[in-house]
Structure formats: C-alpha cells, structure tokens
Short mmCIF file of C-alpha atoms in Angstrom, two decimals:
data_model
loop_
_atom_site.label_atom_id
_atom_site.label_comp_id
_atom_site.label_asym_id
_atom_site.label_seq_id
_atom_site.Cartn_x
_atom_site.Cartn_y
_atom_site.Cartn_z
CA MET A 2 40.64 63.83 -12.43
CA ARG A 3 42.47 61.65 -9.63
CA ALA A 4 40.42 59.40 -7.32
CA ILE A 5 41.67 57.09 -4.47
CA VAL A 6 39.44 54.01 -3.59
CA VAL A 7 39.94 52.49 -0.33
CA GLY A 8 39.38 48.79 -0.14
CA ALA A 9 39.75 46.12 -2.97
CA GLY A 10 36.75 44.10 -2.31
CA ILE A 11 33.91 43.55 -4.97
CA GLY A 12 32.62 47.16 -4.67
CA GLY A 13 36.01 48.88 -4.63
CA LEU A 14 37.26 46.82 -7.45
CA THR A 15 34.22 47.65 -9.37
CA ALA A 16 34.27 51.37 -8.66
CA THR A 17 38.00 51.60 -9.59
CA LEU A 18 36.97 49.98 -13.03
CA SER A 19 33.99 52.28 -13.47
CA LEU A 20 35.87 55.47 -12.64
CA ARG A 21 38.70 54.36 -15.15
CA ARG A 22 35.93 53.74 -17.88
CA ALA A 23 34.73 57.30 -17.16
CA GLY A 24 38.23 58.47 -17.99
CA HIS A 25 39.70 59.21 -14.35
CA GLU A 26 43.03 58.17 -12.82
CA VAL A 27 42.57 55.94 -9.99
CA THR A 28 44.49 54.59 -7.11
CA LEU A 29 43.15 51.49 -5.41
CA ILE A 30 44.43 50.94 -1.86
CA GLU A 31 44.14 47.54 0.11
CA GLN A 32 45.22 46.83 3.28
CA THR A 33 45.91 43.11 2.79
CA ALA A 34 49.15 42.09 1.27
CA ARG A 35 47.82 39.78 -1.52
CA PHE A 36 44.46 38.57 -2.92
CA THR A 37 43.24 35.35 -1.56
CA ASP A 38 40.84 32.63 -2.63
CA ILE A 39 38.52 33.54 0.35
CA GLY A 40 34.60 33.32 0.61
CA ALA A 41 32.07 30.89 -0.78
CA GLY A 42 29.29 31.20 -3.22
CA ILE A 43 27.63 34.52 -4.50
CA GLN A 44 24.58 35.08 -6.60
CA LEU A 45 24.54 37.85 -8.98
CA ALA A 46 21.30 38.89 -10.55
CA PRO A 47 20.65 40.82 -13.73
CA ASN A 48 21.31 44.35 -12.41
CA ALA A 49 24.80 43.21 -11.44
CA THR A 50 25.63 41.19 -14.39
CA ARG A 51 24.41 44.10 -16.68
CA VAL A 52 27.40 45.98 -15.06
CA LEU A 53 29.75 43.29 -15.77
CA HIS A 54 28.78 43.21 -19.39
CA ARG A 55 29.23 47.16 -19.60
CA LEU A 56 32.77 46.45 -18.20
CA ASP A 57 33.36 43.86 -20.71
CA LEU A 58 33.93 41.14 -17.95
CA LEU A 59 30.62 39.21 -18.20
CA ASP A 60 31.94 36.58 -20.40
CA VAL A 61 35.08 36.09 -18.21
CA VAL A 62 32.74 35.81 -15.16
CA ALA A 63 30.13 33.65 -16.81
CA ALA A 64 32.80 31.02 -17.88
CA GLN A 65 33.26 30.15 -14.25
CA ALA A 66 29.73 30.37 -13.02
CA VAL A 67 26.41 28.51 -13.28
CA ARG A 68 23.20 29.59 -14.87
CA PRO A 69 20.49 27.87 -12.65
CA SER A 70 17.40 27.36 -14.81
CA HIS A 71 15.18 28.15 -11.66
CA VAL A 72 14.96 28.79 -7.91
CA SER A 73 12.95 26.17 -5.82
CA PHE A 74 11.47 27.14 -2.34
CA ARG A 75 10.80 24.06 -0.18
CA THR A 76 9.56 23.14 3.09
CA TRP A 77 12.16 22.24 5.84
CA SER A 78 10.76 18.77 6.77
CA ASP A 79 9.97 16.97 3.66
CA GLY A 80 11.06 19.09 1.02
CA THR A 81 7.68 19.78 -0.48
CA GLU A 82 7.99 22.55 -2.97
CA ILE A 83 6.17 25.70 -2.11
CA CYS A 84 6.86 27.55 -5.39
CA ARG A 85 9.46 28.07 -8.13
CA TYR A 86 10.57 30.96 -10.29
CA LEU A 87 12.56 30.99 -13.49
CA LEU A 88 16.18 32.07 -13.66
CA GLY A 89 17.62 30.91 -16.76
CA ARG A 90 17.10 31.88 -20.44
CA GLU A 91 13.70 33.27 -19.74
CA ALA A 92 14.95 35.59 -17.12
CA GLU A 93 18.04 36.77 -19.35
CA ASP A 94 15.61 37.59 -22.12
CA GLU A 95 13.35 39.50 -19.77
CA PHE A 96 15.89 41.44 -18.14
CA GLY A 97 18.62 41.73 -20.62
CA ALA A 98 21.41 39.94 -18.73
CA PRO A 99 21.88 36.65 -16.90
CA TYR A 100 21.39 35.28 -13.39
CA LEU A 101 24.59 33.74 -12.29
CA VAL A 102 25.86 31.80 -9.33
CA LEU A 103 29.53 31.47 -8.76
CA HIS A 104 32.38 31.45 -6.38
CA ARG A 105 33.07 34.83 -4.76
CA ALA A 106 36.69 34.33 -5.34
CA ASP A 107 36.03 33.90 -9.17
CA LEU A 108 34.34 37.25 -9.38
CA HIS A 109 36.90 38.95 -7.46
CA GLN A 110 39.79 37.47 -9.47
CA ALA A 111 38.13 38.74 -12.75
CA LEU A 112 37.65 42.27 -11.43
CA ALA A 113 41.13 42.24 -9.94
CA ALA A 114 42.70 41.11 -13.26
CA ALA A 115 40.97 43.98 -15.01
CA VAL A 116 42.71 46.77 -12.84
CA PRO A 117 46.20 47.41 -14.14
CA THR A 118 48.85 46.51 -11.51
CA PRO A 119 50.42 50.00 -11.24
CA SER A 120 47.14 51.35 -9.97
CA VAL A 121 46.90 48.91 -6.99
CA ARG A 122 48.62 49.58 -3.61
CA LEU A 123 48.42 46.42 -1.54
CA ASN A 124 49.61 46.18 2.17
CA THR A 125 48.71 49.78 2.61
CA VAL A 126 46.55 50.59 5.84
CA VAL A 127 44.69 53.94 5.68
CA VAL A 128 44.60 55.51 8.99
CA GLY A 129 42.86 59.02 7.98
CA ILE A 130 40.93 60.87 5.60
CA ASP A 131 40.72 64.75 5.35
CA GLN A 132 39.71 67.30 2.74
CA ASP A 133 39.38 70.88 2.05
CA ASP A 134 37.46 72.67 -0.79
CA GLU A 135 40.19 71.80 -3.52
CA SER A 136 41.06 68.15 -2.83
CA ALA A 137 40.93 65.16 -0.39
CA CYS A 138 43.83 63.12 1.21
CA VAL A 139 44.21 59.93 2.66
CA THR A 140 47.11 59.25 5.35
CA THR A 141 48.53 55.77 5.50
CA ALA A 142 49.94 53.90 8.54
CA ASN A 143 53.56 54.73 7.48
CA GLY A 144 52.79 58.53 7.43
CA GLU A 145 52.34 58.94 3.64
CA ARG A 146 49.75 61.33 2.49
CA LEU A 147 48.13 60.81 -0.95
CA GLY A 148 45.93 63.50 -2.54
CA ALA A 149 43.27 63.27 -4.89
CA ASP A 150 40.10 65.14 -6.24
CA LEU A 151 37.86 62.52 -4.56
CA VAL A 152 38.05 59.58 -2.08
CA VAL A 153 35.76 56.54 -2.34
CA ALA A 154 35.58 54.62 0.92
CA ALA A 155 34.70 50.99 -0.11
CA ASP A 156 36.35 49.55 3.16
CA GLY A 157 33.60 47.09 4.21
CA ILE A 158 31.26 46.59 7.03
CA ARG A 159 33.57 47.51 9.71
CA SER A 160 34.51 50.90 7.90
CA ALA A 161 36.92 53.14 9.41
CA ALA A 162 35.94 55.68 6.99
CA ARG A 163 32.37 55.68 7.82
CA GLN A 164 33.42 56.69 11.59
CA TRP A 165 35.69 59.28 10.33
CA LEU A 166 32.67 60.92 8.39
CA PHE A 167 29.78 60.46 10.50
CA GLY A 168 30.91 59.49 14.11
CA ALA A 169 31.25 56.23 15.83
CA ASP A 170 28.68 53.52 15.21
CA GLU A 171 29.11 49.88 15.54
CA ALA A 172 27.90 47.00 13.08
CA VAL A 173 24.60 45.40 14.12
CA PHE A 174 24.38 41.80 14.92
CA SER A 175 21.49 40.29 13.06
CA LYS A 176 21.00 37.45 15.62
CA THR A 177 21.63 35.02 12.79
CA ALA A 178 24.55 32.85 11.95
CA ALA A 179 25.38 30.88 8.67
CA TYR A 180 27.41 27.51 8.38
CA ARG A 181 28.96 27.53 4.83
CA ALA A 182 30.65 24.67 3.17
CA LEU A 183 31.77 23.64 -0.39
CA LEU A 184 31.77 20.14 -1.42
CA PRO A 185 32.32 18.29 -4.74
CA SER A 186 28.78 18.09 -6.61
CA ASN A 187 29.46 14.32 -7.50
CA GLU A 188 29.34 13.46 -3.68
CA VAL A 189 25.81 14.62 -3.62
CA ALA A 190 24.61 13.55 -7.16
CA ASP A 191 22.55 10.99 -5.73
CA LEU A 192 20.30 13.38 -3.75
CA GLY A 193 18.51 14.81 -6.68
CA LEU A 194 19.02 18.57 -5.60
CA PRO A 195 17.51 21.32 -7.65
CA ASP A 196 19.78 23.91 -9.29
CA LEU A 197 19.09 26.50 -6.60
CA ALA A 198 16.90 26.06 -3.78
CA LEU A 199 15.79 27.48 -0.30
CA TRP A 200 14.42 25.19 2.24
CA LEU A 201 12.50 27.29 4.83
CA GLY A 202 11.90 26.05 8.48
CA PRO A 203 11.14 27.44 11.97
CA GLY A 204 14.23 29.78 12.87
CA ARG A 205 16.38 28.48 10.08
CA HIS A 206 16.68 28.36 6.32
CA PHE A 207 19.02 26.23 4.02
CA VAL A 208 20.40 27.32 0.62
CA HIS A 209 22.37 25.53 -1.95
CA TYR A 210 23.57 25.90 -5.49
CA ARG A 211 26.39 24.88 -7.78
CA VAL A 212 29.54 27.03 -8.63
CA ARG A 213 32.76 26.64 -10.38
CA ARG A 214 31.22 25.55 -13.62
CA GLY A 215 29.00 23.14 -11.54
CA LYS A 216 32.01 21.17 -9.98
CA LEU A 217 31.25 22.16 -6.46
CA LEU A 218 28.13 22.57 -4.24
CA ASN A 219 27.82 25.74 -2.18
CA VAL A 220 25.97 25.41 0.89
CA VAL A 221 24.61 27.98 3.38
CA ALA A 222 22.73 26.97 6.47
CA VAL A 223 21.37 29.92 8.44
CA CYS A 224 19.94 29.79 12.02
CA GLY A 225 18.99 32.18 14.72
CA THR A 226 21.46 32.69 17.31
CA GLU A 227 22.16 34.97 20.26
CA ALA A 228 26.05 35.34 19.72
CA ALA A 229 28.40 34.43 16.81
CA GLN A 230 31.84 35.64 15.56
CA GLU A 231 32.04 37.65 12.61
CA SER A 232 34.75 35.66 10.69
CA TRP A 233 35.04 34.09 7.32
CA THR A 234 37.51 31.50 8.66
CA ALA A 235 36.12 30.50 11.91
CA ARG A 236 35.35 26.69 11.91
CA ALA A 237 32.22 25.06 13.34
CA GLU A 238 32.63 22.28 15.82
CA PRO A 239 32.39 18.72 14.58
CA GLY A 240 28.74 17.98 13.92
CA GLU A 241 27.53 21.36 15.05
CA GLN A 242 25.75 22.08 11.80
CA LEU A 243 23.88 18.71 12.07
CA ARG A 244 22.70 19.36 15.76
CA GLU A 245 21.25 22.81 14.56
CA PHE A 246 19.27 21.16 11.77
CA ASP A 247 18.13 18.00 13.34
CA GLY A 248 14.73 16.85 12.22
CA TRP A 249 15.19 18.48 8.71
CA ASP A 250 14.64 16.51 5.46
CA PRO A 251 17.20 13.75 5.02
CA ARG A 252 18.62 15.22 1.95
CA VAL A 253 19.50 18.48 3.80
CA LEU A 254 21.05 16.43 6.57
CA ASN A 255 22.81 14.35 4.01
CA VAL A 256 24.59 17.29 2.53
CA LEU A 257 25.34 18.80 5.97
CA GLU A 258 26.75 15.46 7.02
CA ARG A 259 28.85 15.15 3.83
CA ALA A 260 30.29 18.49 3.93
CA GLY A 261 33.84 18.17 5.13
CA GLN A 262 35.13 21.61 6.34
CA VAL A 263 32.20 23.81 7.62
CA PHE A 264 32.76 27.45 8.72
CA ARG A 265 30.45 29.53 10.92
CA TYR A 266 30.08 33.18 10.91
CA GLY A 267 27.99 35.60 12.42
CA ILE A 268 25.97 37.93 9.94
CA TYR A 269 26.09 41.77 10.75
CA THR A 270 24.61 44.75 9.18
CA ARG A 271 24.91 48.35 9.41
CA ALA A 272 22.23 50.96 10.31
CA PRO A 273 20.94 52.98 7.33
CA LEU A 274 22.46 56.46 6.92
CA PRO A 275 20.66 59.69 5.75
CA ARG A 276 23.39 60.46 3.50
CA TRP A 277 26.87 58.64 2.43
CA ASN A 278 29.04 61.64 1.40
CA ILE A 279 30.59 64.70 2.77
CA GLY A 280 32.37 67.03 0.34
CA ARG A 281 34.83 64.96 -1.75
CA VAL A 282 34.38 61.59 0.08
CA THR A 283 31.85 59.07 -0.18
CA LEU A 284 30.95 55.63 1.09
CA LEU A 285 30.17 52.72 -1.24
CA GLY A 286 28.82 49.12 -0.76
CA ASP A 287 28.86 47.44 2.68
CA SER A 288 30.51 50.52 4.34
CA ALA A 289 27.22 52.30 3.27
CA HIS A 290 24.71 49.62 3.55
CA ALA A 291 25.84 46.31 4.68
CA MET A 292 22.76 44.09 4.66
CA VAL A 293 21.72 40.49 5.53
CA PRO A 294 22.10 38.24 2.52
CA PHE A 295 18.32 37.00 2.28
CA GLN A 296 17.66 38.72 -0.90
CA ALA A 297 21.21 37.85 -2.39
CA GLN A 298 21.77 41.52 -3.21
CA GLY A 299 24.58 42.66 -0.97
CA ALA A 300 27.25 42.34 -3.79
CA ALA A 301 24.80 43.29 -6.54
CA GLN A 302 24.12 46.58 -4.66
CA ALA A 303 27.74 47.39 -4.31
CA ILE A 304 28.25 46.80 -8.01
CA MET A 305 25.41 49.06 -8.72
CA ASP A 306 26.93 51.85 -6.52
CA ALA A 307 30.14 51.58 -8.43
CA ALA A 308 28.40 51.86 -11.76
CA VAL A 309 26.29 54.74 -10.93
CA LEU A 310 29.29 56.44 -9.28
CA GLY A 311 31.10 56.31 -12.46
CA ASP A 312 28.11 57.64 -14.34
CA THR A 313 27.74 60.73 -12.33
CA LEU A 314 31.54 61.49 -12.29
CA ALA A 315 31.82 60.91 -16.14
CA ASP A 316 31.74 64.57 -17.25
CA ALA A 317 32.54 66.11 -13.76
CA THR A 318 35.44 68.56 -13.37
CA PRO A 319 37.56 68.44 -10.12
CA ALA A 320 35.48 71.41 -8.77
CA GLU A 321 32.17 69.62 -9.45
CA VAL A 322 33.00 66.41 -7.50
CA PRO A 323 30.84 67.48 -4.28
CA ALA A 324 27.73 67.94 -6.47
CA ALA A 325 28.39 64.83 -8.51
CA LEU A 326 28.70 62.87 -5.09
CA ASP A 327 25.51 64.28 -4.08
CA ARG A 328 23.73 63.13 -7.39
CA TYR A 329 25.42 59.78 -6.86
CA VAL A 330 23.89 59.30 -3.31
CA ARG A 331 20.42 60.48 -4.49
CA ARG A 332 20.42 57.93 -7.31
CA ARG A 333 21.49 55.13 -4.98
CA LEU A 334 20.48 55.66 -1.39
CA ALA A 335 16.94 54.93 -1.47
CA THR A 336 17.19 51.71 -3.48
CA ALA A 337 20.18 50.29 -1.41
CA THR A 338 18.40 51.25 1.95
CA GLY A 339 15.15 49.73 0.64
CA MET A 340 17.00 46.61 -0.12
CA GLN A 341 18.34 46.41 3.38
CA ALA A 342 14.84 46.62 4.78
CA ARG A 343 13.56 43.98 2.19
CA SER A 344 16.45 41.38 3.25
CA ALA A 345 15.71 41.79 6.86
CA ARG A 346 12.02 41.03 6.20
CA ALA A 347 12.90 38.09 4.04
CA GLY A 348 14.61 36.60 7.04
CA GLU A 349 11.80 37.03 9.23
CA GLU A 350 9.50 35.46 6.72
CA PHE A 351 11.90 32.60 5.93
CA HIS A 352 12.19 31.55 9.64
CA LEU A 353 8.42 31.48 10.70
CA PRO A 354 7.39 28.89 12.94
CA ASP A 355 5.31 26.10 11.75
CA GLY A 356 1.62 26.86 12.00
CA PRO A 357 -0.80 29.43 10.61
CA GLU A 358 1.65 32.12 9.83
CA ALA A 359 4.01 29.65 7.87
CA GLN A 360 0.86 28.20 6.09
CA GLU A 361 -0.06 31.73 5.10
CA ARG A 362 3.31 32.81 3.83
CA ASN A 363 3.47 29.57 1.79
CA ALA A 364 0.01 30.14 0.22
CA ARG A 365 1.02 33.67 -0.40
CA MET A 366 4.24 32.59 -2.17
CA ALA A 367 2.35 29.85 -4.24
CA ALA A 368 -0.23 32.43 -5.33
CA TYR A 369 2.38 34.92 -6.33
CA ALA A 370 4.41 32.41 -8.39
CA ALA A 371 1.20 31.06 -10.17
CA GLU A 372 0.77 34.85 -11.63
CA ASN A 373 4.32 35.75 -11.97
CA ARG A 374 7.33 34.10 -13.64
CA PHE A 375 10.16 35.88 -11.70
CA LEU A 376 10.93 36.51 -8.15
CA PRO A 377 9.29 39.43 -6.34
CA GLN A 378 12.71 41.22 -6.20
CA ALA A 379 12.99 41.00 -9.93
CA THR A 380 11.45 44.50 -10.14
CA THR A 381 14.94 45.58 -8.68
CA TRP A 382 16.57 43.88 -11.47
CA ALA A 383 14.49 45.57 -14.07
CA ALA A 384 15.11 48.97 -12.75
CA ASP A 385 17.95 50.04 -14.88
CA ALA A 386 19.55 52.70 -12.57
CA LEU A 387 22.45 53.17 -15.37
CA ASP A 388 20.07 54.81 -17.57
CA GLU A 389 17.59 56.47 -15.31
CA GLN A 390 17.41 60.24 -14.98
CA THR A 391 19.06 61.57 -11.89
CA PRO A 392 16.30 62.86 -9.55
CA SER A 393 16.38 66.58 -8.72
#
C-alpha cells in the first residue's frame, strides 16, 4: 500500500515510521528546505516512550535525554513544596517505559534519521488534496500530482488540510504566552533546583527541567495575556520576563535573569472535531487536536496517533483504507480530545489567584499525592492503546 504523509514534525515522522513498520511504502512531504535545531524542551511520558521502544528508537533518544527522579509542585512566592510525584525508576517499573525530558530537536533528529532519505521530499509545498473511491492525491505548488492509497495530514496547528477537509476554522488563542529559554545548567547549579518542577502562581506558572544529558536547563514561564504572536523565534524584550514574574521566589527570578536569549510565543489550540477523517485522508497530531502544553502531552498524543494509525492499517488492503481510518479515529479521538480538555483545565488550576481557591487546590494536590505515587494523568500512560481492542 502507498501512503503520503504531509508534514515532517514529530507526528508526521512517527507516522511515517509506523506505516513503514506495518509494511507500507511511504512518501513524507515537508515544506521546509532542511531540518533545523528549532524548539526547546519536551517531556515524553511512558505512553510515548513505549512507542519509541517499539520503533527501536528508545535507546537513541534516551541517550540524549534526562530521566527526572520526580516532579515537584511549588508555590510561587517562596517555593514551598505543595507535593511531589515519582517519575524515575519507579515509574518505569510501573508503566513499562521511562519518563524522559529532552530537547525537542534531539527527538526530531532521531526520528528523521530513521526515515530513509529517498522517502523524504523536502522543500515541497502541498496546495491541495483530493480523492476518489480508488485513491487520494496531493498537488504541490509546482503543479505536480502525487497519488497514493491514503494521505495522512500531519501539517500542524495551522493545518491547511484541516480546512480542505472540514472547512475554514482558525486556531484559537489560549490567552496565554510562554517565555522560553535554555541556559547552561552549571550557571544555576548554586540554586539547588529540583530535577523537574512547576511553580504555581496567580495568572502564571513556571517550569524547568534539564535536557541534553543534563547540560542545559530548559525554562518555560507561562503567563496570561490578551495578545501574543505565535512564533518559535520571536524574542522577548530585554527584562520583559522579569517584569512579568516580579515578586516571585528569588530562585525563579535568578533563573530568568541569568537566561540570555529569551523567546516569547503565544499558545494556540484548535477546537475539537467530531471526526478527523474523510475517505482516504485523515488528520494526525496538532492538525487534529492541538492543545495547551499544561499536561505535557501534546507530542505524546501525536506519537500515539501515529502508533495506532500504523496498527489499524497493518493488515488493511487499499480498498479497506477508509474503514481502517474510521477505526483509527474511533480509537484515538476520545482520548486526545479528553487530553485537550484536561490540559486546559490544568492551566486554569495552575493560575488560580492567591486565596481560598489556591489553598483548596494545594490541599487537594497534597492529599492526592499522599495516596498516589504518580501524577493524576498517569492513568493515560497506563492505558496501552497499542494493545487495546478497537471499539465497535
């Protein structure tokens, strides 16, 4: 069977590898001329790393990553620990795969290196997708038409394919923006920062963890705002991040002050869809379910999409593609849409103002942690969608 995957991000690359693993011929189309070292930190929970293991990439990825022993939730003003959850060896033993934090580019590079070069078409812009009962076809900007038995649109949050399939709708601004930076870990060694921490405060939260085998500290500082550009490369004004987090724990301010180059990007999402596929064409990853990153599951959900897509198409003939895509969507839509909603609620919880609501949140989190070793979303890690029965 022949497949075309549009978009060579994490979801598109994993889909390509999963479809190749299922025995299919895949052409991966990407509009950029080359892969670049863009992005910052990313967290991969066991549901995602289990897929990497299946693709024989876990060791390669883990060699560039850090395995945090725990995650610590803290108060914004003085760093008092609200609660902590285990992420290290205990989580790996419980869920059958590790929890990793790493640079997004390291993950992307590992995935890209596993795709044979002849299967990749860089610097190719797709301007249309059409289909009939027998095949699907993409049209490129230079007028070329490429046919296949199915097309997987992993073209990101600003997906053109989504509009071609389901009509015009726009990405939704979450009214939050994030400052992000990477700085050498040895420059903050005197601060005694935990492996992975989330500091919660009024209208803001602050996340940090080490990447690149511990050599770099990844910093994400999220705040509410009425407007922000959606860009990985837009730089913050000098000192802007310090003004936004004025009054926070001195350790937070020290990290933000020592960060050299700071970027600021608006966080956008997409409204949930009742379906992702029509005929021989389906969405995958952010094009289907872009979410705020407050449960650290955006990339993981795209990786899970790709794994389940490969599973449902493993034994399908070209004639069976539409029915197989229906099964793929039935297996993934509810989980991914639920994670969208939980991520949005987590952001609201993280940003509660000081007072009774925040105190109640902290007490609830501490009580849950006293009874449970792992994060509440660990139920998602444990649900092995790779082995579950496809619902009718």
